[in-house]
Coordinates of N, CA and C in Angstrom, one line a residue:
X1 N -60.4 46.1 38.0 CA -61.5 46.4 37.2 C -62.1 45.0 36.7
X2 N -63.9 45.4 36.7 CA -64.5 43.9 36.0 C -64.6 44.0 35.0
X3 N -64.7 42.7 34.1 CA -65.8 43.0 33.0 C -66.8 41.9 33.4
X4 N -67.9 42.5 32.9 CA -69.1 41.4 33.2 C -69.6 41.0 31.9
X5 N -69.2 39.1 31.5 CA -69.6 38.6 30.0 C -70.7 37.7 30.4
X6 N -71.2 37.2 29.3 CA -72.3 36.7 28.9 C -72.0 35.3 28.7
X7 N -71.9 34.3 29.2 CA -71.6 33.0 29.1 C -72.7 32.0 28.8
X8 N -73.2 31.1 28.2 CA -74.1 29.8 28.0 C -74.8 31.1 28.5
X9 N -75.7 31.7 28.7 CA -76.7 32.6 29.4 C -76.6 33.3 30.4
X10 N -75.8 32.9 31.2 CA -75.4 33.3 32.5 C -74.4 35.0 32.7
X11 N -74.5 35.6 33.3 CA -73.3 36.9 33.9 C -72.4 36.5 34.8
X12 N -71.0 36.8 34.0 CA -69.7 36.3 35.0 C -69.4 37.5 34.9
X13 N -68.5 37.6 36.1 CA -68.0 38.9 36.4 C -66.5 38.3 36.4
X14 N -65.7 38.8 35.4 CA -64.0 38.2 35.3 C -63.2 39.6 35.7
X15 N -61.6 39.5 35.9 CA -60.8 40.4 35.8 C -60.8 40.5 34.8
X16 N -60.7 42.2 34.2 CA -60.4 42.7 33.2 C -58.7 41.3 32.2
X17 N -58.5 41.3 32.6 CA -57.0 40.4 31.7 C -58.0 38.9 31.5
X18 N -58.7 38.6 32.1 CA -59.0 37.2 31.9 C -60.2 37.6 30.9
X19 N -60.7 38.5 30.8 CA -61.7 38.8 30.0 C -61.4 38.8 28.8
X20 N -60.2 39.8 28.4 CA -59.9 39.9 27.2 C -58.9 38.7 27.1
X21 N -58.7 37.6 27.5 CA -58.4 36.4 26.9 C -59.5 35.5 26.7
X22 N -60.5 35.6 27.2 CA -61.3 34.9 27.1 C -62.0 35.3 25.8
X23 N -62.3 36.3 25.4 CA -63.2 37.2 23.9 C -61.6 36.6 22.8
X24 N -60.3 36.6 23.4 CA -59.0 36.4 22.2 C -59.3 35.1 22.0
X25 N -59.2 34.3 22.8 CA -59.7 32.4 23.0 C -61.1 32.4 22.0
X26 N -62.0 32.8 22.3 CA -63.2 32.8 21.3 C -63.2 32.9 20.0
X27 N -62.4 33.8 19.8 CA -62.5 35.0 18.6 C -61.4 34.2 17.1
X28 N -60.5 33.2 17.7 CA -59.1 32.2 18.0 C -60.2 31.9 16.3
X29 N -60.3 30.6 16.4 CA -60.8 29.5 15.4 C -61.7 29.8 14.5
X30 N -62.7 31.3 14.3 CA -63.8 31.2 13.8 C -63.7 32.0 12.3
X31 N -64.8 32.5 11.4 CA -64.6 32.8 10.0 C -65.2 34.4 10.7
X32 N -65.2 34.6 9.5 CA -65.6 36.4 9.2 C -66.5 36.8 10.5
X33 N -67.9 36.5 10.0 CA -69.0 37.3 10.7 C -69.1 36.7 12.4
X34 N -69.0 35.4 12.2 CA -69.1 35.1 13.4 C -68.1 35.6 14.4
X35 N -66.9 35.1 13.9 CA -65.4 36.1 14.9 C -66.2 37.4 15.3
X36 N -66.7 38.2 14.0 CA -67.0 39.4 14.6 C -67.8 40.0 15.9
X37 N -68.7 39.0 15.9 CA -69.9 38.9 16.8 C -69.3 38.2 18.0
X38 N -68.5 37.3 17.8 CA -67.8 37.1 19.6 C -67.0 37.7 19.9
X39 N -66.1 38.9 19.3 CA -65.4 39.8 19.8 C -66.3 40.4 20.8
X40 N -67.0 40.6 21.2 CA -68.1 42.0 21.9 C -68.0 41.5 23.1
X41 N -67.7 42.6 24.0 CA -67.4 42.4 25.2 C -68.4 43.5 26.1
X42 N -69.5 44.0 25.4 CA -70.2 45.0 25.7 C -70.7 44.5 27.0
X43 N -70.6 45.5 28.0 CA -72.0 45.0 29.6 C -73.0 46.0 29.3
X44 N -74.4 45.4 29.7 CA -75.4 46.4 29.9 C -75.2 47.5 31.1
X45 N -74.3 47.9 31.6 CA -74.0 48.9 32.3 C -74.3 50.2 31.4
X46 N -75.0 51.6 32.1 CA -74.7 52.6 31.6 C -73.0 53.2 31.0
X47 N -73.1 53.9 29.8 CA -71.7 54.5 29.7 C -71.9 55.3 30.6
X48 N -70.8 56.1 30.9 CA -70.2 57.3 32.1 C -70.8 58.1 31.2
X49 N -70.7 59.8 31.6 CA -70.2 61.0 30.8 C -69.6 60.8 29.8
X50 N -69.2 60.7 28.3 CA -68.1 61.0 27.3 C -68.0 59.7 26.8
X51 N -66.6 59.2 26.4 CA -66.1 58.3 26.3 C -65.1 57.5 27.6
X52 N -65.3 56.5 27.4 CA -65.0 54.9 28.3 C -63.6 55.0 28.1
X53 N -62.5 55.6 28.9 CA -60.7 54.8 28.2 C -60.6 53.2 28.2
X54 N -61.1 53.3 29.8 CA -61.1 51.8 29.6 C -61.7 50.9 28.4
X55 N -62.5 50.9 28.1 CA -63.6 50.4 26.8 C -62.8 50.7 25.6
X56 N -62.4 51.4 25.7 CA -61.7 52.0 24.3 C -60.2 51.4 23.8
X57 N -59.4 51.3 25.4 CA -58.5 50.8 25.5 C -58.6 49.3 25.0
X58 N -59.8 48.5 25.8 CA -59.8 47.0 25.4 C -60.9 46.7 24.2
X59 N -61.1 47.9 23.6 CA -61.7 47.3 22.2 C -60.5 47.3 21.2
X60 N -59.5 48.4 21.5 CA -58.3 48.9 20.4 C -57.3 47.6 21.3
X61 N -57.3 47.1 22.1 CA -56.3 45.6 22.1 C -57.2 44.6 21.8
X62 N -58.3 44.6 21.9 CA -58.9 43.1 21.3 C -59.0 43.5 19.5
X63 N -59.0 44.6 18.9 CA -59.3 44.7 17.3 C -57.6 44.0 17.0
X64 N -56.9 44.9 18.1 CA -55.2 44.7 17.9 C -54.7 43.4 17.6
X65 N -55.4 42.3 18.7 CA -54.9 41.2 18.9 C -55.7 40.6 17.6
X66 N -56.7 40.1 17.6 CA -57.1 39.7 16.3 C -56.9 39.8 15.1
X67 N -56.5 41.2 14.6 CA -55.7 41.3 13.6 C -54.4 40.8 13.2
X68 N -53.8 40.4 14.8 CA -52.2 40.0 14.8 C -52.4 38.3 14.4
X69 N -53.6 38.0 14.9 CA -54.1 36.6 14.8 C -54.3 36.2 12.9
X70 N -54.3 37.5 12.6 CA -54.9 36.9 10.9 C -56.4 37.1 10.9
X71 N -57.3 37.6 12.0 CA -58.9 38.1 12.1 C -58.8 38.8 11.1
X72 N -60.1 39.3 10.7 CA -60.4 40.6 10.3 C -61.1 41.7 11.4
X73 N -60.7 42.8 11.6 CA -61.2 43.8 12.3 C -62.4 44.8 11.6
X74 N -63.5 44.5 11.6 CA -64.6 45.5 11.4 C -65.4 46.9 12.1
X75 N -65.5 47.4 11.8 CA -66.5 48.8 12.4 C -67.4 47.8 13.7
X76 N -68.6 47.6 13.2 CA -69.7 46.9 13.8 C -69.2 46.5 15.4
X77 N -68.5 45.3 15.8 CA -67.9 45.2 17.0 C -66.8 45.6 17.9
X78 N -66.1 46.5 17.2 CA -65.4 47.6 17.8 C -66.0 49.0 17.8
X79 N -67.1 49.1 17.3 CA -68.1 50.5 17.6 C -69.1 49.8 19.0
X80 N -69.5 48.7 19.1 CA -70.0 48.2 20.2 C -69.4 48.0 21.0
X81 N -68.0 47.2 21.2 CA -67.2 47.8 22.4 C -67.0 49.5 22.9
X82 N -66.8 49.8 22.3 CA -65.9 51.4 22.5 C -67.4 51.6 23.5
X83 N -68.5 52.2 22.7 CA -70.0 52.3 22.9 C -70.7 52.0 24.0
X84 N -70.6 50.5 23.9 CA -71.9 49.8 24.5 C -73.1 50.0 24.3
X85 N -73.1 50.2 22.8 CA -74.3 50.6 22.3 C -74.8 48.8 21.9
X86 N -76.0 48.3 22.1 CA -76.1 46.9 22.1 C -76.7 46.5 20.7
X87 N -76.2 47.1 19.6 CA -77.1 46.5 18.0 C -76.5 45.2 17.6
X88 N -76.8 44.2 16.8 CA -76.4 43.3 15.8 C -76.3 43.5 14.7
X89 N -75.8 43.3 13.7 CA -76.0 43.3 12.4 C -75.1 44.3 11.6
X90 N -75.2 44.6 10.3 CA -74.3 45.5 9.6 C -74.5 46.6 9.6
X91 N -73.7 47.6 10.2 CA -73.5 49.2 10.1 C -74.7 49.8 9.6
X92 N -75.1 49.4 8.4 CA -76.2 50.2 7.8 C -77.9 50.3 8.6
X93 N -78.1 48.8 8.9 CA -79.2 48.6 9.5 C -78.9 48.9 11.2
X94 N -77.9 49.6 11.8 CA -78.3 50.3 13.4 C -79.3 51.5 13.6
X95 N -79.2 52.3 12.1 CA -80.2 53.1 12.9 C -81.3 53.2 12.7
X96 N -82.0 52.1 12.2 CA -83.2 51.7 12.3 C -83.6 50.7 13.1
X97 N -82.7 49.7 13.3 CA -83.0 48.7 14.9 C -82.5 49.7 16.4
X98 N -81.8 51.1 16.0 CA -81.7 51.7 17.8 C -83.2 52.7 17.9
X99 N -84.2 52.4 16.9 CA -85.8 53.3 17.2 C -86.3 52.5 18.3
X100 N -86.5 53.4 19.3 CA -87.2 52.4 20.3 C -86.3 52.2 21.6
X101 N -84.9 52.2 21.4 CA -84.1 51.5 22.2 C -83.1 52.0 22.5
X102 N -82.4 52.9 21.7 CA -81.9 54.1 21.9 C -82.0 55.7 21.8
X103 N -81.2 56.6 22.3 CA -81.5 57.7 21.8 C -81.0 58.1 20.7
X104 N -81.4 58.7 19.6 CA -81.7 59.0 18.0 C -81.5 60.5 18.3
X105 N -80.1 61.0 17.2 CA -80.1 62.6 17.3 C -79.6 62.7 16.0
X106 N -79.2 64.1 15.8 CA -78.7 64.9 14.7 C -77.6 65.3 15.0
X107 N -77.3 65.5 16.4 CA -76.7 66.5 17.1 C -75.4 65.2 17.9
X108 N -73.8 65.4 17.4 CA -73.2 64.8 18.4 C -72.5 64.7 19.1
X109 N -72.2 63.9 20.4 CA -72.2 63.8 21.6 C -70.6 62.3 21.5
X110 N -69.8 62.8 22.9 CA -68.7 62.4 23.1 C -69.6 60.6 23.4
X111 N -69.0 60.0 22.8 CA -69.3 58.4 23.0 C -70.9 57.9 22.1
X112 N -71.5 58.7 21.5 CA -72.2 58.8 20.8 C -72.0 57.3 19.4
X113 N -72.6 56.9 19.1 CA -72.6 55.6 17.9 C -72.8 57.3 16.5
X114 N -71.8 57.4 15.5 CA -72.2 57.5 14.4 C -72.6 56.6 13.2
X115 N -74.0 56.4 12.8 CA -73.9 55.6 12.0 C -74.2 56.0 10.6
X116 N -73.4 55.8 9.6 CA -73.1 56.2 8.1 C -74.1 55.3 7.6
X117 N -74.8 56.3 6.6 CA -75.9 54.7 5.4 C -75.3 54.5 4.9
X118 N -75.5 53.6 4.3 CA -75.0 52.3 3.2 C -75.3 53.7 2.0
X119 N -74.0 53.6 1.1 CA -73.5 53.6 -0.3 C -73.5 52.4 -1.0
X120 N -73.0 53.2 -2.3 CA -72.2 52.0 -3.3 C -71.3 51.5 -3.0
X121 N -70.4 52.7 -2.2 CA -69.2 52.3 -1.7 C -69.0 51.6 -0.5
X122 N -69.9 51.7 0.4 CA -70.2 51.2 1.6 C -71.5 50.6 1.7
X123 N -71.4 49.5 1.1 CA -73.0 48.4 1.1 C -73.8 48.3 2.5
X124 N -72.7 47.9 3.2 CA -73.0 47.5 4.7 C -73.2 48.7 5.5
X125 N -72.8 50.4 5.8 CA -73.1 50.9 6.2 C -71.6 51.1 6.5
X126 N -71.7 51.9 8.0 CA -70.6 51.9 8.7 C -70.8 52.3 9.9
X127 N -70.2 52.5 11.3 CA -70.1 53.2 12.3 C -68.7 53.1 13.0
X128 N -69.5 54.3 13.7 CA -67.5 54.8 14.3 C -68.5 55.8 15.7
X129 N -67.4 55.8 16.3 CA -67.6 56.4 18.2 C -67.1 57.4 18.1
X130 N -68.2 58.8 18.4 CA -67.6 60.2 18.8 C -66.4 60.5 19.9
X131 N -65.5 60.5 19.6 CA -64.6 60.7 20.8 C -64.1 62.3 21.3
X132 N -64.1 63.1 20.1 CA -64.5 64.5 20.3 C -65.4 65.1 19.8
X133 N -66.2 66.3 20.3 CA -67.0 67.6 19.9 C -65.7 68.8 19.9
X134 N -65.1 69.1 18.4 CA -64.2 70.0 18.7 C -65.0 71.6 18.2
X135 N -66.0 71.3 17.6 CA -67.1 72.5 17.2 C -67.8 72.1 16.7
X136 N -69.0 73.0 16.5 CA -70.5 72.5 15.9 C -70.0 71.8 14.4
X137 N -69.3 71.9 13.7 CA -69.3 71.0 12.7 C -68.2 70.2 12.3
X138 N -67.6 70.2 13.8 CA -66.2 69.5 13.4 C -66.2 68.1 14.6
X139 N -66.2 67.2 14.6 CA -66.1 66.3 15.6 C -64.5 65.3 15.4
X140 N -64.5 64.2 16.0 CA -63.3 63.8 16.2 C -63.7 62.2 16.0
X141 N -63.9 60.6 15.3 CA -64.2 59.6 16.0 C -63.1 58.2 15.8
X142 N -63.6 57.4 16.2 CA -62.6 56.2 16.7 C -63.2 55.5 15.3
X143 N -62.6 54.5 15.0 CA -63.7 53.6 14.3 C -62.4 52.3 13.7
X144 N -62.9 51.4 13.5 CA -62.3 50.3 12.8 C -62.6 50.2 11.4
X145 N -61.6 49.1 10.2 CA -62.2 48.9 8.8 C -62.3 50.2 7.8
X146 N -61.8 51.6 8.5 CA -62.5 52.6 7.5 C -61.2 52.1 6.6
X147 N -59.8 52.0 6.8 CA -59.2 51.7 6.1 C -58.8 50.1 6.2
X148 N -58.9 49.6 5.2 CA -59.1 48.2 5.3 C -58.6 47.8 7.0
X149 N -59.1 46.6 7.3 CA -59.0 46.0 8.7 C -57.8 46.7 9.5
X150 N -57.8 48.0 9.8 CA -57.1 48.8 10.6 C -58.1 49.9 11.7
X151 N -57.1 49.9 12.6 CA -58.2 51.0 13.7 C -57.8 52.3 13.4
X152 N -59.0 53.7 13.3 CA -58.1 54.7 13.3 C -58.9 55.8 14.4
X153 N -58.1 56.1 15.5 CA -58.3 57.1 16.4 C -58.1 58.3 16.1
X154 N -59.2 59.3 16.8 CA -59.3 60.8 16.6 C -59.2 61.4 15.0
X155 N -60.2 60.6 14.1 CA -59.9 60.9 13.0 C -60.6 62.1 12.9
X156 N -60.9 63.4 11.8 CA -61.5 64.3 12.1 C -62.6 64.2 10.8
X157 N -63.5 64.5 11.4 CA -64.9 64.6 10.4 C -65.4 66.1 10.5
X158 N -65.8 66.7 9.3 CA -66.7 67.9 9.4 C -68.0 67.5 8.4
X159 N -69.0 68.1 8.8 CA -70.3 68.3 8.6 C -70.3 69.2 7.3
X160 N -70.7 68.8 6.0 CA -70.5 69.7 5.0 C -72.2 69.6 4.9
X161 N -73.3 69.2 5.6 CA -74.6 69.5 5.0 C -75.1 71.1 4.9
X162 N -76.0 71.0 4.0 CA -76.6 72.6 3.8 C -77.3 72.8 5.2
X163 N -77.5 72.6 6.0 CA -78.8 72.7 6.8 C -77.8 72.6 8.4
X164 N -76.5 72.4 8.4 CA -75.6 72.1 9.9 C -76.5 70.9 10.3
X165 N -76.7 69.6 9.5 CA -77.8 68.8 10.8 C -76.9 67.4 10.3
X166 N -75.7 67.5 10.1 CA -74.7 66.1 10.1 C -75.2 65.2 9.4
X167 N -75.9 65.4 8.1 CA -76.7 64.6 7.3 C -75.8 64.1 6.3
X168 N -74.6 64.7 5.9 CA -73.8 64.5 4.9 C -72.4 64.9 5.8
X169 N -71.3 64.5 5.2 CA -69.7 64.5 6.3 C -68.7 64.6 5.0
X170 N -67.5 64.7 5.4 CA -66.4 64.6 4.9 C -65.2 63.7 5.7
X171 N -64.8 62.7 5.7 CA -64.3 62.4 6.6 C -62.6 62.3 6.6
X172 N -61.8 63.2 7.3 CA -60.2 63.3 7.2 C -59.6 62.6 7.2
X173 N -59.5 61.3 6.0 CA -58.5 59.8 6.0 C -57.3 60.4 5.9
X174 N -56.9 61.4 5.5 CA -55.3 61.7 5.5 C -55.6 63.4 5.3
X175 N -54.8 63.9 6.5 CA -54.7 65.2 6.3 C -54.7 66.3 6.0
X176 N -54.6 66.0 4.2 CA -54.0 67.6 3.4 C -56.0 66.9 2.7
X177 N -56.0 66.0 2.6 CA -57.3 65.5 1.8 C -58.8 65.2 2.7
X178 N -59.7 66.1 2.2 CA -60.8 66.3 3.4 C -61.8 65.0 2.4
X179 N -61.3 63.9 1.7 CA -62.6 62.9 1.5 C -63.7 63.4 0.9
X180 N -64.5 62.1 0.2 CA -65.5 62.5 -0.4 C -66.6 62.7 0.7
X181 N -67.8 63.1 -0.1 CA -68.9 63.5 0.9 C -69.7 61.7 1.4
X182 N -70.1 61.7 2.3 CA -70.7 60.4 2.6 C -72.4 61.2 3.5
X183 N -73.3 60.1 3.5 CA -74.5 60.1 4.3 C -74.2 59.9 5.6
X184 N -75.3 60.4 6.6 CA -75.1 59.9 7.8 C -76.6 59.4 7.7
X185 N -76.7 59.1 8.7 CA -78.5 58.5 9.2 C -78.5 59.6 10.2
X186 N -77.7 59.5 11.4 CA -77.5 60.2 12.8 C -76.7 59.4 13.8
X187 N -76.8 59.8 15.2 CA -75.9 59.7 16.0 C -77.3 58.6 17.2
X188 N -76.7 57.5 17.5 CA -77.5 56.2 18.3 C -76.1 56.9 20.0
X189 N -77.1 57.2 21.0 CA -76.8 57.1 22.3 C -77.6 56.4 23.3
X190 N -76.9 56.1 24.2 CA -77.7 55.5 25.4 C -78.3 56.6 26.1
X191 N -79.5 56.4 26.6 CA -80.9 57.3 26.8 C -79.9 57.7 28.4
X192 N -79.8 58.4 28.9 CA -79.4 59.2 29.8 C -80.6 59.3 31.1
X193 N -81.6 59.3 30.7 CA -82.8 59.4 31.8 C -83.2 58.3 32.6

């Protein structure tokens, strides 16, 4: 398997193992935001159907390795790996930079970007990657940072809005405890058509 990176301007096409040493080598010497931004290993390729293992697999060893490095692991470029959803910037502001450029729903979808608004509690926003639809108001997502610089897979979210339109969530950080209520914006996908 390839990945295809972004070099001085140019598209290389590497083996997968040289790739994710190449993003670990990068990612090696830098501070906060920037580390964050060279972690991304996204290609402009369409996603498949669902979610990517592959993708998912080498976002959860590149968040892995960096953290073993002393990094910090954030939402933002491990929601853009898993994804390949192509935003910049802090959690809060994607789903207003994906008008235009992505597809915008209410409604979510396996590999789907959820993106949470900014709180008190969460200044910068947040996102995390649909990895299940277990029912209309129960989904399943991936995400990095919800617990300080840690990854957490198949976490379970339900939909507590009045209306079923995923406007408000609960999100299951520990099992017997269904979380406070948080905002959503919606769900950022790659246009399919």
């Amino acid at each position: 398997m390839n990945i295809t990176l972004k070099l001085s301007g140019h598209l290389v096409r590497l083996p997968l193992a040289i790739a994710a040493l190449a993003a670990l080598s990068a990612c090696g010497g830098l501070g906060g935001g920037e580390q964050a931004t060279r972690m991304n290993f996204a290609s402009a390729q369409d996603r498949p159907e669902g979610l990517d293992p592959v993708r998912r697999d080498n976002a959860v060893a590149l968040a892995s390795e960096l953290r073993a490095r002393g990094g910090r692991v954030w939402c933002v470029p491990f929601a853009r790996n898993v994804s390949g959803i192509e935003l910049q910037g802090n959690a809060g502001t994607w789903w207003s930079k994906a008008s235009g450029r992505y597809e915008r729903s209410h409604t979510p979808e396996v590999g789907a970007v959820m993106a949470f608004s900014a709180t008190r509690k969460m200044p910068m926003g947040h996102v995390a990657v649909v990895s299940e639809v277990v029912s209309p108001r129960e989904i399943k997502i991936d995400h990095a940072n919800w617990q300080r610089n840690r990854i957490s897979l198949g976490m379970t979210v339900h939909d507590v809005s009045k209306n079923n339109d995923w406007s408000q969530v609960r999100v299951m950080s520990q099992a017997s405890a269904p979380g406070r209520v948080y905002p959503v914006a919606g769900f950022i996908s790659k246009d399919r058509g």
